[in-house]
XYZ file of C-alpha atoms in Angstrom:
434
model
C 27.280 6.728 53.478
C 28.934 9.922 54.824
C 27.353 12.161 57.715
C 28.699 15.587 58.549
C 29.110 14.542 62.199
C 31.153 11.197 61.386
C 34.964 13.221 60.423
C 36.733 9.935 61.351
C 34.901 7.614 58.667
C 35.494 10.580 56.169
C 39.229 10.606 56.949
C 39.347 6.916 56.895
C 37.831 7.526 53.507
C 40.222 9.877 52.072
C 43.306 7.832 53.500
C 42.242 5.052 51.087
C 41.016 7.059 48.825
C 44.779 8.512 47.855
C 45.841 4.854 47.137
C 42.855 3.970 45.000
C 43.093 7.388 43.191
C 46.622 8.600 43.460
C 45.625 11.010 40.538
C 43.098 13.064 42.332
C 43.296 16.010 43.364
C 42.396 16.919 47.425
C 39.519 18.386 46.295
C 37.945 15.335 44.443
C 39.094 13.241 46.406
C 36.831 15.138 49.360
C 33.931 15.667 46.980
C 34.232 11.846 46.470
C 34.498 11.140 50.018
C 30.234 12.557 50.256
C 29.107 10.259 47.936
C 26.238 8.738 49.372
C 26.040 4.915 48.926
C 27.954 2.277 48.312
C 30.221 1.810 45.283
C 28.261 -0.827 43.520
C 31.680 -2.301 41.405
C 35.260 -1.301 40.510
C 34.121 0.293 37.391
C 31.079 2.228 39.157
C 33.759 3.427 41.456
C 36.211 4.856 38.696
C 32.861 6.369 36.251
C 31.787 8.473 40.127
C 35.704 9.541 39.835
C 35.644 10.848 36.193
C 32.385 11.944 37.141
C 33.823 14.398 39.757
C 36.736 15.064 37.734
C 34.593 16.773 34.722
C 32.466 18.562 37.160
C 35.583 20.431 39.405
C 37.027 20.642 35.674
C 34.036 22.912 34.561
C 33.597 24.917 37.850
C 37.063 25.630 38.366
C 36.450 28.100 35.231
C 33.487 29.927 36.804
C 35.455 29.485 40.620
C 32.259 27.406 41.677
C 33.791 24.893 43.634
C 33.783 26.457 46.755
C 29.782 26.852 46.455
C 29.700 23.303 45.574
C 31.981 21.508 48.572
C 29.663 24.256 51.091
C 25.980 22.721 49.785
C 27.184 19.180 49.971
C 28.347 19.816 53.182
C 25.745 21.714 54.601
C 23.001 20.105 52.711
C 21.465 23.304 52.804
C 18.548 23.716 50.173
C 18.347 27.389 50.392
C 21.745 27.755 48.721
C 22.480 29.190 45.525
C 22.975 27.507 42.291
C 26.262 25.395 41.326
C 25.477 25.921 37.348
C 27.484 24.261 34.466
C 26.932 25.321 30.595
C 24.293 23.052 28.723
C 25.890 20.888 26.134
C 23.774 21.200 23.032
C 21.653 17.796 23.603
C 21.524 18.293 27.376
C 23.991 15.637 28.534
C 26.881 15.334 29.708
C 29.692 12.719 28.185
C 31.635 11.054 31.042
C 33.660 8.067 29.669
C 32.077 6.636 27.210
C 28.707 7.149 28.988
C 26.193 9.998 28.629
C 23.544 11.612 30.986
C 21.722 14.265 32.195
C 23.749 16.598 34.623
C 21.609 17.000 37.310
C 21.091 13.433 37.590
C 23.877 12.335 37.581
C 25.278 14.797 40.619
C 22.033 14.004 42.682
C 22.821 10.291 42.026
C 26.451 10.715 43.571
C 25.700 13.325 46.485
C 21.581 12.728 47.183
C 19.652 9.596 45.639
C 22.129 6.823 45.081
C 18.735 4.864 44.106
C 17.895 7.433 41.839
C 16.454 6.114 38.580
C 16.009 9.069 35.472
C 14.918 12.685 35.625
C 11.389 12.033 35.534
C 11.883 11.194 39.620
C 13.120 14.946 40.280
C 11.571 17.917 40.303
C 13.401 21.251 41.220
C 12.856 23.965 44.170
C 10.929 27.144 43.253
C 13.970 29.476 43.720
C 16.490 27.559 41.346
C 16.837 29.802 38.533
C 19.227 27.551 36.523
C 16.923 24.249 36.810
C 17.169 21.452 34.181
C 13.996 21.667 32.465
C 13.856 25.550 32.208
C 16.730 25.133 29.317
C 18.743 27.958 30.178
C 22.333 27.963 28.372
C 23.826 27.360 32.449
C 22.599 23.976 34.484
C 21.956 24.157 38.017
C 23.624 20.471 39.168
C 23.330 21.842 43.064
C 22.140 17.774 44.748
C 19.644 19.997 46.845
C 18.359 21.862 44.764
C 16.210 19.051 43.010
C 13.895 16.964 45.491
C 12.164 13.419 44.392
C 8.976 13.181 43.461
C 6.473 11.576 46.034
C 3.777 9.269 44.230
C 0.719 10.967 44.715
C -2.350 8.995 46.605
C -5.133 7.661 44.292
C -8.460 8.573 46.254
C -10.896 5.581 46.805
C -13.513 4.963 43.975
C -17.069 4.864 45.684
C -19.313 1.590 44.334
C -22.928 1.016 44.959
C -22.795 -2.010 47.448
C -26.053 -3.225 45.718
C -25.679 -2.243 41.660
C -29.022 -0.552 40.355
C -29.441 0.656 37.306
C -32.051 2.326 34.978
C -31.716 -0.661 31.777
C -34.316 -3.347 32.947
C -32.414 -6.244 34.234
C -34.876 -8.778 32.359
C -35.733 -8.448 28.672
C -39.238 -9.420 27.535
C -39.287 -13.145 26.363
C -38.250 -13.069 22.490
C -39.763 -15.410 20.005
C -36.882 -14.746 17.808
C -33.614 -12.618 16.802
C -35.535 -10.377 14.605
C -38.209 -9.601 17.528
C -34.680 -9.151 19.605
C -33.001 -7.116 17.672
C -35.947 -4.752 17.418
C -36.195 -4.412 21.097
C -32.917 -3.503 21.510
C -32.833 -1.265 18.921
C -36.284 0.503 20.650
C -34.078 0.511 24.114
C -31.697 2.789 22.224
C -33.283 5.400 20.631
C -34.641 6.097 23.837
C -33.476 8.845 26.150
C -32.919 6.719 29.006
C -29.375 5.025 27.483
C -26.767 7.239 26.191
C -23.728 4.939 25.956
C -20.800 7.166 27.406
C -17.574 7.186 24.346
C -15.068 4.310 25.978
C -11.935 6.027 25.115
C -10.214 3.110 23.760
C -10.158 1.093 19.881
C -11.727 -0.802 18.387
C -11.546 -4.675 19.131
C -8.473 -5.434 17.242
C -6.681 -1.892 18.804
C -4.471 -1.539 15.298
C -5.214 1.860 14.966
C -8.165 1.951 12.572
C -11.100 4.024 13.727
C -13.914 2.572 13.340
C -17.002 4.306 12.886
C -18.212 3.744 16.912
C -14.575 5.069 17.523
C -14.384 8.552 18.472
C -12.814 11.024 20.624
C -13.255 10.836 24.489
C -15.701 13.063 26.119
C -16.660 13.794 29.801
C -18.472 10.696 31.230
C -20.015 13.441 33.575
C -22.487 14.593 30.267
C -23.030 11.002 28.547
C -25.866 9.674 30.215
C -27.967 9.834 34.001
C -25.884 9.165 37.072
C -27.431 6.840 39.363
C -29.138 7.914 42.640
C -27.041 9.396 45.156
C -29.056 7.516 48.104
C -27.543 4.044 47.376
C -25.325 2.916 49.499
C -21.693 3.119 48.336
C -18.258 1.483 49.198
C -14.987 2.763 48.946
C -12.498 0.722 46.550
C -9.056 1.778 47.322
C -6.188 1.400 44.868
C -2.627 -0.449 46.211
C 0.256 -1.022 43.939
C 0.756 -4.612 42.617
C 4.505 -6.270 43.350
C 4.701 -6.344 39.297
C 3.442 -3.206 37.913
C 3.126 -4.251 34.100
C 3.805 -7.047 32.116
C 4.896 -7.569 29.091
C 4.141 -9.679 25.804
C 6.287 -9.860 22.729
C 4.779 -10.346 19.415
C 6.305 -10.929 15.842
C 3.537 -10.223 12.875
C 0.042 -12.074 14.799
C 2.386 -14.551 16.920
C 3.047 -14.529 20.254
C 6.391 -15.219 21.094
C 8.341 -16.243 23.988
C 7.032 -15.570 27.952
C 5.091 -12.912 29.064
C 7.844 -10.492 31.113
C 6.880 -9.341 34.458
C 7.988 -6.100 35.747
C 9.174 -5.048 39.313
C 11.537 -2.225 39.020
C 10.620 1.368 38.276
C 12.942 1.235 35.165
C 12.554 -1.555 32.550
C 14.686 -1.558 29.197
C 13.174 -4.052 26.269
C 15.868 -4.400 23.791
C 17.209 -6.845 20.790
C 20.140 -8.212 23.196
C 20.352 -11.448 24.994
C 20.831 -11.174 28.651
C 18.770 -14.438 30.223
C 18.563 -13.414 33.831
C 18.640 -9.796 33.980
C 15.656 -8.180 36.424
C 15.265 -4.938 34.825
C 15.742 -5.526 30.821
C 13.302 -7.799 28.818
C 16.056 -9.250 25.830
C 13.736 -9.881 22.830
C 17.140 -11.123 21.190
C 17.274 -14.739 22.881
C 13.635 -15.309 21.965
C 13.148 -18.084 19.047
C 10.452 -18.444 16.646
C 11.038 -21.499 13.631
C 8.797 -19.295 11.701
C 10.236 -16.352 11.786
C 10.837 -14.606 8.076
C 13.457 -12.261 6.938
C 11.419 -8.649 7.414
C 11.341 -9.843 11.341
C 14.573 -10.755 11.773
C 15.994 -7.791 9.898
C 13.957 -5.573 11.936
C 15.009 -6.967 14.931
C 18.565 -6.714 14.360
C 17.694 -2.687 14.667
C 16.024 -2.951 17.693
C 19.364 -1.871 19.538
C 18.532 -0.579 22.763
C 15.089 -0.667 22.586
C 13.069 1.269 24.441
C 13.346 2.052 28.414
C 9.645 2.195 30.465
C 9.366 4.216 33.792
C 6.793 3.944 36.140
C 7.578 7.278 38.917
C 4.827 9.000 40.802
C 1.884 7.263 39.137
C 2.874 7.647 35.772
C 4.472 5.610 33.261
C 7.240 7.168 30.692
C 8.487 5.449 27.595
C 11.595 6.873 26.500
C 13.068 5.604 22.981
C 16.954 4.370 23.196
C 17.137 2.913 20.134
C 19.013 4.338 16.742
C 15.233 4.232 15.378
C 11.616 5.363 15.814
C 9.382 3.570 18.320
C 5.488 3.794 17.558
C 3.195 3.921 20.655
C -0.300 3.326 21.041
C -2.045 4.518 24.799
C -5.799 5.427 24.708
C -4.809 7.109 28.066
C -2.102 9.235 26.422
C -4.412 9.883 23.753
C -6.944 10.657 25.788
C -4.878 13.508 27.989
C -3.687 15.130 24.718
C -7.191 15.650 23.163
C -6.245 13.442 20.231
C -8.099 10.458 18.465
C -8.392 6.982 20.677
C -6.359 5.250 17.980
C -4.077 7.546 17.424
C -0.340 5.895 17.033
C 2.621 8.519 18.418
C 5.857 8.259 16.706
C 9.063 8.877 19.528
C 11.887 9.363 17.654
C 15.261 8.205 19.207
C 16.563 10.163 21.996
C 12.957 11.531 22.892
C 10.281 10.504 25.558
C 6.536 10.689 26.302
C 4.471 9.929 29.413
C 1.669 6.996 28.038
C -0.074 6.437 31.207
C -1.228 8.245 34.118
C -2.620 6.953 37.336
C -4.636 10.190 38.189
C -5.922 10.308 35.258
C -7.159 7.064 35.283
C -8.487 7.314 38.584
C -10.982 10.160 37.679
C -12.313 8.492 34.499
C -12.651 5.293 36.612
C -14.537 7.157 39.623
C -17.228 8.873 36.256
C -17.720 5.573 34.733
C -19.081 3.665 37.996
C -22.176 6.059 37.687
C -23.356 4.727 34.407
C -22.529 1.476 34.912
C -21.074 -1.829 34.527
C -20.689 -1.511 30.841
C -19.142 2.039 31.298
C -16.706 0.240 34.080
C -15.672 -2.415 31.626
C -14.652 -0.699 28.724
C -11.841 1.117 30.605
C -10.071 -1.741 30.519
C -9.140 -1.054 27.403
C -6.623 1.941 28.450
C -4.984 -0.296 30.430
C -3.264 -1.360 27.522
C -0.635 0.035 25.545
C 0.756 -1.584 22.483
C 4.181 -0.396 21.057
C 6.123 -1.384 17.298
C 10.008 -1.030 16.834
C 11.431 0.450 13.635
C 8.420 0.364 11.347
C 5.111 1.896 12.190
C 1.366 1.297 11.262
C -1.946 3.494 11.248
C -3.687 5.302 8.594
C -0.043 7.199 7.227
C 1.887 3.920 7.016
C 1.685 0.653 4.495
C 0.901 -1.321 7.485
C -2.806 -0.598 8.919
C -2.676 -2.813 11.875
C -0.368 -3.813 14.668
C -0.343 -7.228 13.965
C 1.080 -6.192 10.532
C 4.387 -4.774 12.235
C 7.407 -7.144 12.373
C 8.261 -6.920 16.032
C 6.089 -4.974 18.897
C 4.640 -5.265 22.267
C 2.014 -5.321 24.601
C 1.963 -3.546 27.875
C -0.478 -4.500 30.660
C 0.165 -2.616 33.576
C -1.408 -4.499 36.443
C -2.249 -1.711 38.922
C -4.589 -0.102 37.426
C -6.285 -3.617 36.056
C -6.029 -5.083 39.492
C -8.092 -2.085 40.393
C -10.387 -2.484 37.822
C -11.392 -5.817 38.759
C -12.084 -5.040 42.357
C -14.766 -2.338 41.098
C -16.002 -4.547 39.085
C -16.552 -7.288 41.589
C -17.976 -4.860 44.034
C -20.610 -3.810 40.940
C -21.778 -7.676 40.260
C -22.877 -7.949 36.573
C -24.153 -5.825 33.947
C -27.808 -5.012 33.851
C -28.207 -5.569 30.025
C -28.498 -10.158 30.376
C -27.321 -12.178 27.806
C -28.984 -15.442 27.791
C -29.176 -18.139 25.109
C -31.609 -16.723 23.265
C -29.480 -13.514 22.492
């Protein structure tokens, strides 16, 4: 909103700045006067002035205000740091609102547009930087840069889809002559069925016993000849990058929500129209009992999604647990495919990652259609409010759960498809006789 260069617009600034906030000091009232962006509403306005306020409150103490007004002036990123002490969960209270320091300085002096903390990262020589959880924070604007969303390289498909399974089965008399064929095709060394990485059909968290811990597609079974001709398959981001179902017990309810900003809250409220928060509370179902409606009369605030440099976050706002289910999570963390991750409020864990992805998706085309297909399984993540299920909880399966949901995220599915179109059809028929 502000340049250095453009002295008359500040002083135009400041002029009607000391009627808005006759309060202010000269000094806030100039720190105020760099805010980049517009105010977005009255009350947006007077939060950036209490804000400011706190912050020249806590550096006056330390005589860091003069460092401050210099690197938000200069925008110099070699400066040193403008620290504050850490409050003992992180934030910082201003009003009645809470947030992370550093955020919320970079949002006022750097990225108006700035969503959470997940879309910063800080410079090598900050030595007071958020996530090294030193008893000072470093809340220097240039001292934290956004992330860039890395590039997803192209996967590489055979234009013409070979593979070493016969693409026609012997005529079968019956499904006991079948059966033995396939069961022949096998044991032999020519098919090793790579693990899939995902659950099993109904995804509730039960292993079962063809369940079992991801392994490196590059060992599971012979990649196909390198002198077929191959096509790239790029990846491009969709306009919504998930949606969303809402389930109570086994029934669907309500529309599926579609997402398009980088920051999506679900909660238990009832705001029709919003574009960034999916209200479960306005949904109706006649046959709702009274363990769902109870339950979702605790959903609060829910749980807020991210999606920030090819990764998706889920961050629990809600007074209670959220249980999350991501085979891709699972599989980065070296646990079980099923496994169900308890976030307890306040907390947050990355469930999806696009690079991650990518690499499993560029193994799997070698051995396969079949190998293709099954990843679309990670592409789904399935997440319960208040009560949990798995093997440690009374309820086994999701569907069991009074109120949860189903994430699709459409990038990497869009993706998906276009591989598999470029592959054709599985080599392995099925015919009527199957």
């Amino acid at each position: 909103m502000f340049k250095m260069n453009g002295e008359g617009v500040l002083k135009d600034f400041l002029q009607t700045t000391s009627s808005r906030l006759p309060f202010a000091s000269p000094i806030e009232k100039r720190l105020l006067g760099w805010k980049k962006g517009e105010f977005k509403s009255e009350q947006d306005e007077k939060w950036s002035e209490k804000a400011v306020k706190s912050l020249v409150k806590k550096l006056r103490k330390c005589n860091g205000l003069e460092d401050l007004e210099k690197v938000i002036t200069t925008q110099d990123q070699g400066s040193k740091c403008v620290t504050i002490p850490r409050s003992l969960d992180s934030r910082l209270q201003v009003g009645t609102k809470k947030g992370l320091p550093h955020v919320i300085y970079c949002r006022l002096w750097r990225y108006p547009d700035l969503g959470s903390h997940h879309e910063l990262k800080s410079v090598e020589h900050c030595h007071f930087a958020f996530h090294l959880r030193r008893e000072q924070v470093c809340v220097n604007p240039y001292h934290y840069n956004k992330v860039d969303t890395p590039s997803l390289p192209p996967v590489m498909v055979p234009k013409a889809q070979t593979s070493i399974i016969p693409t026609t089965l012997p005529e079968v008399a019956s499904l006991d002559k079948l059966n033995r064929c396939l069961t022949n095709l096998t044991n032999t060394n020519l098919i090793t069925p790579p693990t899939s990485g995902y659950v099993t059909d109904d995804s509730n968290g039960n292993a079962s016993p063809q369940s079992q811990t991801m392994t490196d597609l590059s060992s599971a079974s012979p990649a196909l000849s390198t002198s077929i001709d191959l096509e790239p398959v790029m990846y491009s981001e969709p306009t919504f990058w998930c949606s969303i179902s809402y389930y109570e017990m086994n029934t669907r309810v309500g529309e599926n929500y579609h997402a398009s900003q980088d920051s999506v809250t679900v909660d238990g409220f009832t705001d029709p129209s919003s574009s960034d928060r999916f209200c479960l509370g306005l949904l109706s179902n006649v046959n709702r009992n009274n363990v769902v409606e109870q339950t979702r009369k605790n959903i609060g605030k829910g749980v807020r999604l991210y999606y920030i440099g090819g990764e998706v976050f889920a961050e629990c706002l809600s007074e209670t647990s959220i249980f999350v289910q991501s085979p891709n999570c699972n599989q980065q963390y070296g646990w079980h495919p099923a496994t169900v991750c308890k976030i307890p409020p306040g907390c947050n864990l990355k469930i999806f990652n696009n690079q991650e992805f990518a690499t499993l998706l560029g193994q799997s085309v070698n051995h396969g259609f079949e190998a293709v297909y099954d990843l679309a399984r990670m592409c789904t993540i399935r997440m319960s409010f208040v009560k949990g299920w798995g093997e440690e909880y009374r309820r086994k399966t999701v569907t069991s759960t009074p109120c949860w949901i189903e994430l699709h995220l459409n990038g990497p599915l869009q993706w998906l498809d276009k591989v598999l179109q470029q592959m054709g059809s599985p080599a392995l028929k099925c015919s009527s006789n199957s």
